[in-house]
Coordinates of C-alpha atoms and ligand atoms in Angstrom, one line a residue:
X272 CA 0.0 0.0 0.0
X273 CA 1.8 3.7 -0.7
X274 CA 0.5 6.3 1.4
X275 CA -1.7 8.4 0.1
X276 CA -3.3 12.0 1.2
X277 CA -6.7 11.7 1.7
X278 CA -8.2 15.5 1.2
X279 CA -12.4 15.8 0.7
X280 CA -13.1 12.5 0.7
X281 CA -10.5 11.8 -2.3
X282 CA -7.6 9.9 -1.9
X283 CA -4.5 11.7 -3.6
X284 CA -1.0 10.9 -4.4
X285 CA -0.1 14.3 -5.7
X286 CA 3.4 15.7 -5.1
X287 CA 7.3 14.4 -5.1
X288 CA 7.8 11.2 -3.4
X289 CA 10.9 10.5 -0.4
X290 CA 11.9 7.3 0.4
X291 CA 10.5 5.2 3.4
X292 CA 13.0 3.5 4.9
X293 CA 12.5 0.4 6.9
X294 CA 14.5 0.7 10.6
X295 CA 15.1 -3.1 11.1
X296 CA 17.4 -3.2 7.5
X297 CA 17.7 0.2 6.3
X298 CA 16.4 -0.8 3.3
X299 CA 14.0 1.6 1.2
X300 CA 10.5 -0.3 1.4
X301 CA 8.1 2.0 -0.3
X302 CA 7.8 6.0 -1.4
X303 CA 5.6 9.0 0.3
X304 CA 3.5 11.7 -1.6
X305 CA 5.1 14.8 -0.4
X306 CA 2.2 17.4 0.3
X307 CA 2.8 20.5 -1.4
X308 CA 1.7 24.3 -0.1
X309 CA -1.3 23.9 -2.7
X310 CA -2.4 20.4 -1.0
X311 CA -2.2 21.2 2.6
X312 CA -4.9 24.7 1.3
X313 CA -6.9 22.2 -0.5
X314 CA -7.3 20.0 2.9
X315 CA -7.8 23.0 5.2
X316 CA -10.4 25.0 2.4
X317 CA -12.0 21.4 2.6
X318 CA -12.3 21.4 6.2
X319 CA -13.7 24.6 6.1
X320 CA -16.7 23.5 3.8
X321 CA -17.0 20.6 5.9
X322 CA -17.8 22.9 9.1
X323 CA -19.9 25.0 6.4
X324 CA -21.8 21.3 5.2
X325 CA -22.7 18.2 6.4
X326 CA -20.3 17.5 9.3
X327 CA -20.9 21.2 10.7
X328 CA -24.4 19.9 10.8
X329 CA -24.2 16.7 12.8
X330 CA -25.2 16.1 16.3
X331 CA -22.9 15.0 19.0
X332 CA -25.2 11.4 18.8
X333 CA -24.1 11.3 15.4
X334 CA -20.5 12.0 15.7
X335 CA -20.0 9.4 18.8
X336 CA -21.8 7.1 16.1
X337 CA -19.0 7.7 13.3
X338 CA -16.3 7.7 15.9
X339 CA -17.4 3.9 17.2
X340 CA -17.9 2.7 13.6
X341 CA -14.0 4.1 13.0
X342 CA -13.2 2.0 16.3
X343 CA -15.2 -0.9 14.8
X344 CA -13.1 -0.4 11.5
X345 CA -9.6 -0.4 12.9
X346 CA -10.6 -3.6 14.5
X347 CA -12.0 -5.4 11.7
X348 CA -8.2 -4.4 9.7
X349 CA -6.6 -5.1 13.0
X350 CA -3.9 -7.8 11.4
X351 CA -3.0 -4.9 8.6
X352 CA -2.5 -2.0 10.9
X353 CA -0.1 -4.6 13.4
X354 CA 2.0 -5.2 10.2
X355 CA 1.9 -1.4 9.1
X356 CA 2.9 -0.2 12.3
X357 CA 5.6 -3.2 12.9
X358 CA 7.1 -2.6 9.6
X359 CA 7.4 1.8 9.9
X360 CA 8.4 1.5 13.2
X361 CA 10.8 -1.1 13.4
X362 CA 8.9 -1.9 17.0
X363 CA 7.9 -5.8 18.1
X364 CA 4.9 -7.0 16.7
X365 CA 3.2 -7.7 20.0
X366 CA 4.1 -4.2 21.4
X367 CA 2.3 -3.0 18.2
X368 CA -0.7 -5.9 18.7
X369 CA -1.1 -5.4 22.6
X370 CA -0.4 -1.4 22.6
X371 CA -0.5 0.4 19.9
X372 CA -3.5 -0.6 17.7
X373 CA -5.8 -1.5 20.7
X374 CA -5.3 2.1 22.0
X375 CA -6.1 3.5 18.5
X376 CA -9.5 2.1 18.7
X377 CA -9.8 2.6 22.2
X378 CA -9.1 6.1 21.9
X379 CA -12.3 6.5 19.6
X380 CA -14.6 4.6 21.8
X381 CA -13.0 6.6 25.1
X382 CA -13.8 9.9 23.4
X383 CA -17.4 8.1 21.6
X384 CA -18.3 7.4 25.6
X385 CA -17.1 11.1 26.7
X386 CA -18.4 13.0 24.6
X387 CA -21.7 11.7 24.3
X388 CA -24.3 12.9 26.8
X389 CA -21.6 15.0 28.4
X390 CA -22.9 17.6 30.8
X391 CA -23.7 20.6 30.5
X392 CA -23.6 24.0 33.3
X393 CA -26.5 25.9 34.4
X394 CA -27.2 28.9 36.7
X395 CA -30.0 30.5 38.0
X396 CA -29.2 33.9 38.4
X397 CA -31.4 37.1 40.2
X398 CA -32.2 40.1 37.7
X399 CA -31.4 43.2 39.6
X400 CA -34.3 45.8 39.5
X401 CA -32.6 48.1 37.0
X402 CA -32.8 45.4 34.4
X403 CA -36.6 44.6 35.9
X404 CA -36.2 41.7 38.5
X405 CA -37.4 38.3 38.4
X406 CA -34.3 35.5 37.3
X407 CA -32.5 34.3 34.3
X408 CA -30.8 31.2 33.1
X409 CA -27.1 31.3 32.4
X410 CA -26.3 27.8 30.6
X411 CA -23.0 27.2 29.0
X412 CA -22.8 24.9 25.7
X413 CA -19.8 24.3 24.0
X414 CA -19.0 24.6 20.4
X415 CA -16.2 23.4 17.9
X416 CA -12.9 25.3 17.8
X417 CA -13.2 25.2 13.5
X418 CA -10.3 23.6 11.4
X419 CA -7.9 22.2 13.3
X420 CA -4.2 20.8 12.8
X421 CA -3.0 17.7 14.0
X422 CA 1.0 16.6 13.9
X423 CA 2.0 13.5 15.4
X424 CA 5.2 11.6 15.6
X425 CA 7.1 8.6 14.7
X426 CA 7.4 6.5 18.2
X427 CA 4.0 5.5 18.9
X428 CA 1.9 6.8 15.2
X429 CA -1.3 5.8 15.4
X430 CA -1.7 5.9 19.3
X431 CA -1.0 9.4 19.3
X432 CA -2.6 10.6 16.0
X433 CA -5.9 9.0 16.8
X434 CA -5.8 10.4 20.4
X435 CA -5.9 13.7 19.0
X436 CA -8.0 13.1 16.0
X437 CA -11.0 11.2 18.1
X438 CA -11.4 13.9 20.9
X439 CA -11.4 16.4 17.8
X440 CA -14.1 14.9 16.0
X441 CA -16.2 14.2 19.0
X442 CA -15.9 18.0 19.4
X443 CA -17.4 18.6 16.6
X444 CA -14.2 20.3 14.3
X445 CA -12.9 19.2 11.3
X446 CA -9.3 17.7 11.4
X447 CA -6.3 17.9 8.3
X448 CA -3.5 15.4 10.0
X449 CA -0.1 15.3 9.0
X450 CA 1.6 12.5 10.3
X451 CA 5.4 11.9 11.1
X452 CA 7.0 11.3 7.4
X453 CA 8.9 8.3 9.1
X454 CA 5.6 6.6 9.9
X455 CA 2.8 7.3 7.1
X456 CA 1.1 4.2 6.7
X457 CA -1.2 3.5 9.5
X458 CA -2.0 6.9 8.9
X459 CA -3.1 6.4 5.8
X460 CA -4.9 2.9 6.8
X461 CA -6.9 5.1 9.8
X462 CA -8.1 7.5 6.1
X463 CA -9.4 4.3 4.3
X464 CA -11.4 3.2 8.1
X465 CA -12.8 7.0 8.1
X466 CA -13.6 6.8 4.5
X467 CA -15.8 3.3 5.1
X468 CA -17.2 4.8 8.3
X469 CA -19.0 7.6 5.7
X470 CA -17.7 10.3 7.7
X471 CA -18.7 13.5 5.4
X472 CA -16.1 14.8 2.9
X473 CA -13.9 16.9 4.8
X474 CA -14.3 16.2 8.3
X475 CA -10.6 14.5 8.4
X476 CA -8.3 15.0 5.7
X477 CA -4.3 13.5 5.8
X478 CA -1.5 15.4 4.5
X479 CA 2.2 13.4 4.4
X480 CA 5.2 15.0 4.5
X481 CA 7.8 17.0 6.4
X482 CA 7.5 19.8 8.7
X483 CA 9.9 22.6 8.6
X484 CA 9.8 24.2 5.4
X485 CA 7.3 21.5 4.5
X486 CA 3.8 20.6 5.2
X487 CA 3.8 20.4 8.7
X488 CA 4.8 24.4 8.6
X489 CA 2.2 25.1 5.9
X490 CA -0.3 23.7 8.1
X491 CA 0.8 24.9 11.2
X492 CA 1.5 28.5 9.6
X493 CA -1.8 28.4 7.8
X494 CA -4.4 31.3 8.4
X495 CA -7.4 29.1 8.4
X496 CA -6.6 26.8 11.0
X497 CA -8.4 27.5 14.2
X498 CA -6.0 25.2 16.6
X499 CA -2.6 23.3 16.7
X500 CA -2.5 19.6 18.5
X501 CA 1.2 18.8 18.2
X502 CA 2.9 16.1 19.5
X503 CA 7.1 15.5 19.2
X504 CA 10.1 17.8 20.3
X505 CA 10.1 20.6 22.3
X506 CA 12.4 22.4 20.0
X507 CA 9.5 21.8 17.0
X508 CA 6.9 23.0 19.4
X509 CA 8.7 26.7 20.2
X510 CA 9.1 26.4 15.8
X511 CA 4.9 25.9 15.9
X512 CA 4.7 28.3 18.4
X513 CA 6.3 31.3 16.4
X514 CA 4.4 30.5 13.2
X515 CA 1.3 30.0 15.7
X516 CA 2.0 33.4 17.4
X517 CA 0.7 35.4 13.9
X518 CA -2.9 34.1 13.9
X519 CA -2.8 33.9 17.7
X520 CA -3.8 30.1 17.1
X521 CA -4.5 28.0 20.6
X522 CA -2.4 24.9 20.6
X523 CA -2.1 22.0 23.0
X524 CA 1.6 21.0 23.3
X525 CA 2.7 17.1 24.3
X526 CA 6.7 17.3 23.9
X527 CA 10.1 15.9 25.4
X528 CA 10.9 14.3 28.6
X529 CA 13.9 13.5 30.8
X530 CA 11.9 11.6 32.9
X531 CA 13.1 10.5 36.4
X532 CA 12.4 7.1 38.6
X533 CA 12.9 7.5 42.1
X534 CA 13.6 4.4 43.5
X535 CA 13.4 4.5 47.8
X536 CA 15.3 1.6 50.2
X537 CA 12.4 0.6 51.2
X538 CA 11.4 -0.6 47.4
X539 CA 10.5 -3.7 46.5
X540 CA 13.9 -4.5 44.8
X541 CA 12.5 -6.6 42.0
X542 CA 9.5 -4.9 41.3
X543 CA 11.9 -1.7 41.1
X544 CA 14.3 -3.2 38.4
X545 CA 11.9 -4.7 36.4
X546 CA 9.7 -1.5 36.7
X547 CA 12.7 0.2 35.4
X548 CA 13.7 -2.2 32.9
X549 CA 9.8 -1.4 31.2
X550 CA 10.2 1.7 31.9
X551 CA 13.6 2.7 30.4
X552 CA 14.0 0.0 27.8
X553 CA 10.5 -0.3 26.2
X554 CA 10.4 0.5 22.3
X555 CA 14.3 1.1 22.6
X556 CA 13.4 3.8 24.9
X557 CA 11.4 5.9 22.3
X558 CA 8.2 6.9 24.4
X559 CA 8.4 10.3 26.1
X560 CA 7.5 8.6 29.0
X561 CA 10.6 6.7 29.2
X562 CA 12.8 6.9 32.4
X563 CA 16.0 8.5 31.6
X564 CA 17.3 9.8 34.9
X565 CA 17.1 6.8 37.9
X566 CA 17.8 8.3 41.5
X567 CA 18.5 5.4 44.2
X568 CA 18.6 6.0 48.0
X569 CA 22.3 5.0 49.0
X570 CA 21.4 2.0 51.1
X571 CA 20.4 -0.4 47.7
X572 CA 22.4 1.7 45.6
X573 CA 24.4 -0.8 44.6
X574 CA 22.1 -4.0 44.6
X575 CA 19.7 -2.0 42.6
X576 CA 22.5 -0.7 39.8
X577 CA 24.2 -4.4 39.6
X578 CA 20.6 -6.0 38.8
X579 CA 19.5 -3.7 36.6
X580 CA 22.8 -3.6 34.7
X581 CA 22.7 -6.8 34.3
X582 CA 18.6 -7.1 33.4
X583 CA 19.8 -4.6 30.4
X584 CA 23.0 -6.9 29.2
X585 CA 20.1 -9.6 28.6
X586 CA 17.7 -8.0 27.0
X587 CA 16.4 -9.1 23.8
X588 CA 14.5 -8.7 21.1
X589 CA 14.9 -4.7 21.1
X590 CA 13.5 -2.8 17.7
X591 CA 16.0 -0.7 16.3
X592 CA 16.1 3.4 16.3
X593 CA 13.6 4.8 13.9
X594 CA 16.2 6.5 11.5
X595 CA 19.7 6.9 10.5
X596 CA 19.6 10.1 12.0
X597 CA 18.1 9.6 15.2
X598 CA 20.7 6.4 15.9
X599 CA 23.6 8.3 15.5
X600 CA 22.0 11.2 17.6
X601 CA 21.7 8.3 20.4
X602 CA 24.8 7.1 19.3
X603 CA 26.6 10.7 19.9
X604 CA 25.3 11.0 23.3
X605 CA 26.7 7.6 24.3
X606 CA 30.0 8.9 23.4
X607 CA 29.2 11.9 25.4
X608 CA 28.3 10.7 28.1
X609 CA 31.7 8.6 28.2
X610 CA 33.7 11.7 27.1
X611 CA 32.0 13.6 30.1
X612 CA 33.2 10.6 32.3
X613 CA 30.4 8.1 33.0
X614 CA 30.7 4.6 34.0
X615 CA 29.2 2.4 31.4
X616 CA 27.8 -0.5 33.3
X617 CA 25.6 -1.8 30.5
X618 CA 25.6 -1.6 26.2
X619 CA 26.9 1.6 25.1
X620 CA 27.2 0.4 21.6
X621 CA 26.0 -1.3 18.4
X622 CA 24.8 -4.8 18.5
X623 CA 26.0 -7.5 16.3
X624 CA 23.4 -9.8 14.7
X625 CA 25.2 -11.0 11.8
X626 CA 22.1 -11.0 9.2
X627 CA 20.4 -7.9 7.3
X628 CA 19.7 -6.2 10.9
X629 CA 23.2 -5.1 11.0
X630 CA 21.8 -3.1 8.1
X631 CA 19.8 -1.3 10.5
X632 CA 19.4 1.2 13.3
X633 CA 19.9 -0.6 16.1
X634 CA 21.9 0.3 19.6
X635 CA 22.1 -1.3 22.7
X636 CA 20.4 -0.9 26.1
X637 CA 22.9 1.3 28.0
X638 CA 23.1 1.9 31.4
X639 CA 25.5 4.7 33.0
X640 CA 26.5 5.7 36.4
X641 CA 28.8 8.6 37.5
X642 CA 27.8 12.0 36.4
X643 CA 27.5 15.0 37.9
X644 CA 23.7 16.5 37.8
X645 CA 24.7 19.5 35.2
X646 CA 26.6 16.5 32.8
X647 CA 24.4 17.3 29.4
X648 CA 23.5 13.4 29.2
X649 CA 21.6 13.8 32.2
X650 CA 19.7 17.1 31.2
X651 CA 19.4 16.3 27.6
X652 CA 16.6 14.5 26.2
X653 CA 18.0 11.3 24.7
X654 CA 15.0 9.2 23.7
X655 CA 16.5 6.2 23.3
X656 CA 17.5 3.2 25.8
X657 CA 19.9 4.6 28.0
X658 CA 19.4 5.5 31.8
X659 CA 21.8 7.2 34.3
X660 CA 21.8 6.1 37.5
X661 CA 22.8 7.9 40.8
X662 CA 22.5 7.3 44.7
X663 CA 20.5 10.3 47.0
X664 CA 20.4 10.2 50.7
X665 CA 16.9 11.5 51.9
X666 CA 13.4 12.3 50.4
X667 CA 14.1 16.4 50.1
X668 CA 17.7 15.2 47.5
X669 CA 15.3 13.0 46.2
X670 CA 12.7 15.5 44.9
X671 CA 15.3 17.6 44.6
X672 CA 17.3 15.5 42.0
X673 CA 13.9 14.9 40.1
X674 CA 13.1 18.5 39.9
X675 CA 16.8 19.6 38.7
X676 CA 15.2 19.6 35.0
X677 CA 14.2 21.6 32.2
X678 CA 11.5 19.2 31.3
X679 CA 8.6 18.1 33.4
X680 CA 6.8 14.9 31.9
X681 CA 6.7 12.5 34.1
X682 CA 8.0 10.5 37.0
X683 CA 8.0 7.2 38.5
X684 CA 8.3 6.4 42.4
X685 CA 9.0 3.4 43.8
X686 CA 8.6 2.7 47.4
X687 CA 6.5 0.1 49.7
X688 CA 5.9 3.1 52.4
X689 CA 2.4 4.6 51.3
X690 CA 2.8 7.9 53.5
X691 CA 5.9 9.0 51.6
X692 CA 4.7 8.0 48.1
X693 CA 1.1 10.4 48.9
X694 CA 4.0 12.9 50.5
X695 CA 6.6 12.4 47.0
X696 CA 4.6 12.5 43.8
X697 CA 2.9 16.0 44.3
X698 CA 5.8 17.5 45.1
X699 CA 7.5 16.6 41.5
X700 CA 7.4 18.8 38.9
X701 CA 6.1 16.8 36.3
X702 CA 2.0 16.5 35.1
X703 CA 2.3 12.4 35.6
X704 CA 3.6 10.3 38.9
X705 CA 3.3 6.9 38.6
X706 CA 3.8 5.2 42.1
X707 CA 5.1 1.3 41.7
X708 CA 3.8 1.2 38.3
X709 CA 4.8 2.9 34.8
X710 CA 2.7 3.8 32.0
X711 CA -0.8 2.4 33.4
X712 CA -3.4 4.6 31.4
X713 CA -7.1 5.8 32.3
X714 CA -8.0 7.9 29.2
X715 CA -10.2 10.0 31.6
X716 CA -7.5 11.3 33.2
X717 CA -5.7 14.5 32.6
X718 CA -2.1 14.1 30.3
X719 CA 0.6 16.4 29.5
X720 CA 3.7 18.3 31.1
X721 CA 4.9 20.9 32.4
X722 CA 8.1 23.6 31.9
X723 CA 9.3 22.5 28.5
X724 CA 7.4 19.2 28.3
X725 CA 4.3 20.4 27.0
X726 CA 1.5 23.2 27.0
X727 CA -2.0 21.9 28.7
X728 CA -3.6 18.7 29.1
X729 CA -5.1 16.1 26.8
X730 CA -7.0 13.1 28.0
X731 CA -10.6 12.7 28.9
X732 CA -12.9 16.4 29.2
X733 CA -9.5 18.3 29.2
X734 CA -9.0 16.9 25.1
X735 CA -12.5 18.3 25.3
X736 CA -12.4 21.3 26.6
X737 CA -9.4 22.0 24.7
X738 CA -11.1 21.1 21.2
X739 CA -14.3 23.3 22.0
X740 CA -14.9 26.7 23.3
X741 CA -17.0 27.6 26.0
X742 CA -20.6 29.9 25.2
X743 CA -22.6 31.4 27.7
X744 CA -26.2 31.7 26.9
X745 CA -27.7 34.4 29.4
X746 CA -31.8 33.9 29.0
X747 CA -33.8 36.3 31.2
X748 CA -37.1 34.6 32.1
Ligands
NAD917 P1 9.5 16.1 15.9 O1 9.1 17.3 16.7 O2 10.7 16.1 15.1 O3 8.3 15.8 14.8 C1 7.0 15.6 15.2 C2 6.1 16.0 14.1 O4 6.3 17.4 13.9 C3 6.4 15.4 12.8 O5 5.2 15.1 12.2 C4 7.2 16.4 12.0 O6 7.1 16.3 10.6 C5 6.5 17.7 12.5 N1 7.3 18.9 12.4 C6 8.7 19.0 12.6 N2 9.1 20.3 12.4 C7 7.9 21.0 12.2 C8 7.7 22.4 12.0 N3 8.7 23.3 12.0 N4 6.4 22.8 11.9 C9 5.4 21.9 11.9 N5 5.6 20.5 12.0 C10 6.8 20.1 12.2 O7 9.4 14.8 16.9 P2 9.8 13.3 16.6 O8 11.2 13.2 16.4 O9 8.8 12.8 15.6 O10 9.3 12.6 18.0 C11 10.2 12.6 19.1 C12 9.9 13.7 20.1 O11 8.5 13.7 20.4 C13 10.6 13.5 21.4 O12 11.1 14.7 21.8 C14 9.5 13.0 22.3 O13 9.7 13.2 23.7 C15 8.4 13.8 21.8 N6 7.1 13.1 22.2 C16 6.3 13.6 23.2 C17 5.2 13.0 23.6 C18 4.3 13.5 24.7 O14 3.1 13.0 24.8 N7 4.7 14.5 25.5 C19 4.8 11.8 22.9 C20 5.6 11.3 21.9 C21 6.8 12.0 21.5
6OD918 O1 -0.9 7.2 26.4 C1 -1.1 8.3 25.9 O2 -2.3 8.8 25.9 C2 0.0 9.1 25.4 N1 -0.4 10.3 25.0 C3 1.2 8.6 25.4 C4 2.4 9.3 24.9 C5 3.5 8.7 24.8 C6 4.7 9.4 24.3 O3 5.5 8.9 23.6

């Protein structure tokens, strides 16, 4: 299948194609429409007529309707999206068949069973005499923002296109995607579902390409889009931001980690490595909620280092990096982090597999001990499989340490003593503390970061209230 835009109901191949490269070979496995200025106006003026049409016209019943019916669809193509995702990814199989394409659909029947019936405010409110006494009713509806952008990236593409896209329909707008140019193809898959659903021409279009200097900028830049959901870098999000600044467009920001683990003596030990194992190692470390930083209280210091050193040596299995580029960017900072004298305790390299792999993008789980807090490894956002670890005496070094960051994500906090964990998480900077577990979702609950980790929160009403605007309806009666 080559990707295709799909722009008023019309699927489109217009434009230069780039190569897409496969991360488990390096091999060139297909070729991507590249969406020109003239594309990404056709999908936002069709957006615009969508609002104007049919879709503008639909009732919220209707919409959770469509949006269970896409849910229905992704299902029905399951197998195909597994293999899509597998393949542009480079990621196990099962991590794509028991993560990725479940959450997809889940995320239209989360926001298909939020959206529907949702509640609306109401006030009964005195009329002074000088407006002629008795009351009114002040009731508060929302409406649909208008035309808005999407951008997703490469690490989990589906999963975090469709949890922007399904909160944005539910809402009422009408969406033009552009997905990461490393990962097209579910994207394009998620097109053909809508299509079959019979959502109305326009209500989602999908633009491929790039996105500075290329599509993603002509969308983001574009005058007739109402709001920007972005998802990736932070460094991409202050880019979206200037371009953003011109039309003073609203945008919801989910961007880079440096995400710390906080693991206390009085941790289950095993529960601790392996939680950190998940937590640092999963997808090759390519989830922004991956654990970069680990802080351990002196006492298990050790005990906790040697296990999970060795945990990393035997790992297998791994998917590669997602590019060229992005393994020798992990690559660089594993010299770094030697050059700025870490201990390497695990990986640190290339592996070896002696078949078309070595063709690939693959690096080993690393594990480092040693550096000082203002070493760049430990400030810099890595995203790949690499952790530093580092001792802490008490609780306030502890929060301390975890707080000594320009990003604000997330956090993980290991420890068997319930008092500390309740006294811990709120006191971390970050919009997520997970206590004894790691990435354990409820789609109802809020998501996001905070400093340079993101701008506002996504998951359950705060997707919605970010995708609508409030109205106030003052009735005197
Ligand atoms: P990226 O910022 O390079 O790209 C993300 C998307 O933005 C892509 O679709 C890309 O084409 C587009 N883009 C790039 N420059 C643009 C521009 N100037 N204007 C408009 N669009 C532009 O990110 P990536 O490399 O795809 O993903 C990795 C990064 O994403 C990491 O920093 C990671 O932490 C972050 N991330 C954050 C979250 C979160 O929920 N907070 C989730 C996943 C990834
Ligand atoms: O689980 C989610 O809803 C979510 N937004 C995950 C983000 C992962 C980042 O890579």
């Amino acid at each position: 299948m080559k990707p295709a835009h799909y722009v008023n109901g019309v699927f489109t191949t217009a434009g230069t194609d780039f190569p897409l490269i496969s991360p488990v070979d390096g091999r060139t496995v297909g070729a991507v429409p590249e969406a020109s200025r003239e594309t990404v106006d056709e999908a936002v003026r069709a957006a615009r007529a969508a609002l104007d049409g049919p879709w503008g016209a639909t009732s919220s019943e209707e919409r959770c309707a469509y949006l269970r019916r896409i849910a229905d669809g992704i299902e029905a193509r399951f197998e195909e999206f597994v293999e899509a995702e597998a393949a542009d990814t480079g990621k196990p199989r099962e991590l794509a068949a028991t993560v990725d394409i479940p959450r997809a659909a889940g995320n239209f029947r989360a926001y298909a069973d939020l959206a529907y019936g949702r509640p609306e405010r109401a006030y009964n409110t005195s009329v002074p005499a000088w407006s002629g006494s008795g009351q009114a009713l002040n009731y508060t509806v929302r409406r649909p923002l208008g035309v808005v952008a999407v951008i997703s990236p490469w690490n989990l593409p589906l999963l975090l296109l469709t949890w922007k896209v399904a909160p944005a329909l539910a809402a009422g707008n009408a969406v033009v995607a552009k997905p990461s140019e490393e990962t097209p193809s579910t994207a394009t898959l998620l097109a053909e579902v809508i299509d079959a659903a019979g959502l109305p021409a326009g209500a989602f279009n999908l633009v491929h390409g790039h996105g500075a200097g290329a599509a993603g900028e002509h969308l983001t830049a574009h005058p007739g889009v109402d709001a920007i959901a972005f998802t990736g870098a932070s460094a991409t999000g202050s880019a979206i931001m200037r371009n953003a600044a011109a039309h003073v467009t609203p945008v919801s920001f989910e961007l880079g980690g440096k995400n710390p683990a906080l693991v206390f003596a009085d941790a289950d030990l095993e529960e601790a490595v392996e939680g950190t194992i998940r937590s640092s190692f999963t997808h090759s470390g390519q989830i922004c909620l991956c654990t970069e930083r680990v802080y351990v209280q002196r006492p298990i210091f050790e005990a906790f280092t040697r296990a999970l050193a060795e945990r990393a040596r035997g790992l297998r299995g791994y998917g590669p990096m997602i590019s060229a580029q992005h393994r020798d960017k992990v690559l660089s900072y594993y010299r770094l982090a030697v050059e700025e004298g870490a201990t390497v305790l695990a990986g640190g390299g290339v592996p070896e597999f002696g078949d078309a792999r070595d063709g690939g993008f693959h690096v080993e789980p690393t594990v480092i001990t040693g550096l000082p807090p203002h070493a760049r490894t430990v400030r810099e956002e890595v995203f790949g499989p690499i952790c530093h670890v580092a001792p802490f005496d008490d609780e306030d070094e502890a929060v301390r340490l975890a707080n000594d960051s320009p990003y604000g994500l997330a956090a993980t906090v290991w420890t068997t003593d319930l008092s500390r964990a309740h006294r811990v998480a709120p006191r971390i900077q970050a919009g997520i503390v997970w206590v004894n577990c790691w990435n354990l979702r409820d789609l109802r609950t809020p998501f996001g970061g905070v400093k340079a980790s993101g701008i506002g929160r996504e998951g359950g009403e705060y997707s919605l209230d970010f995708f609508s605007e409030p109205v106030n309806v003052c009735v005197k009666i």
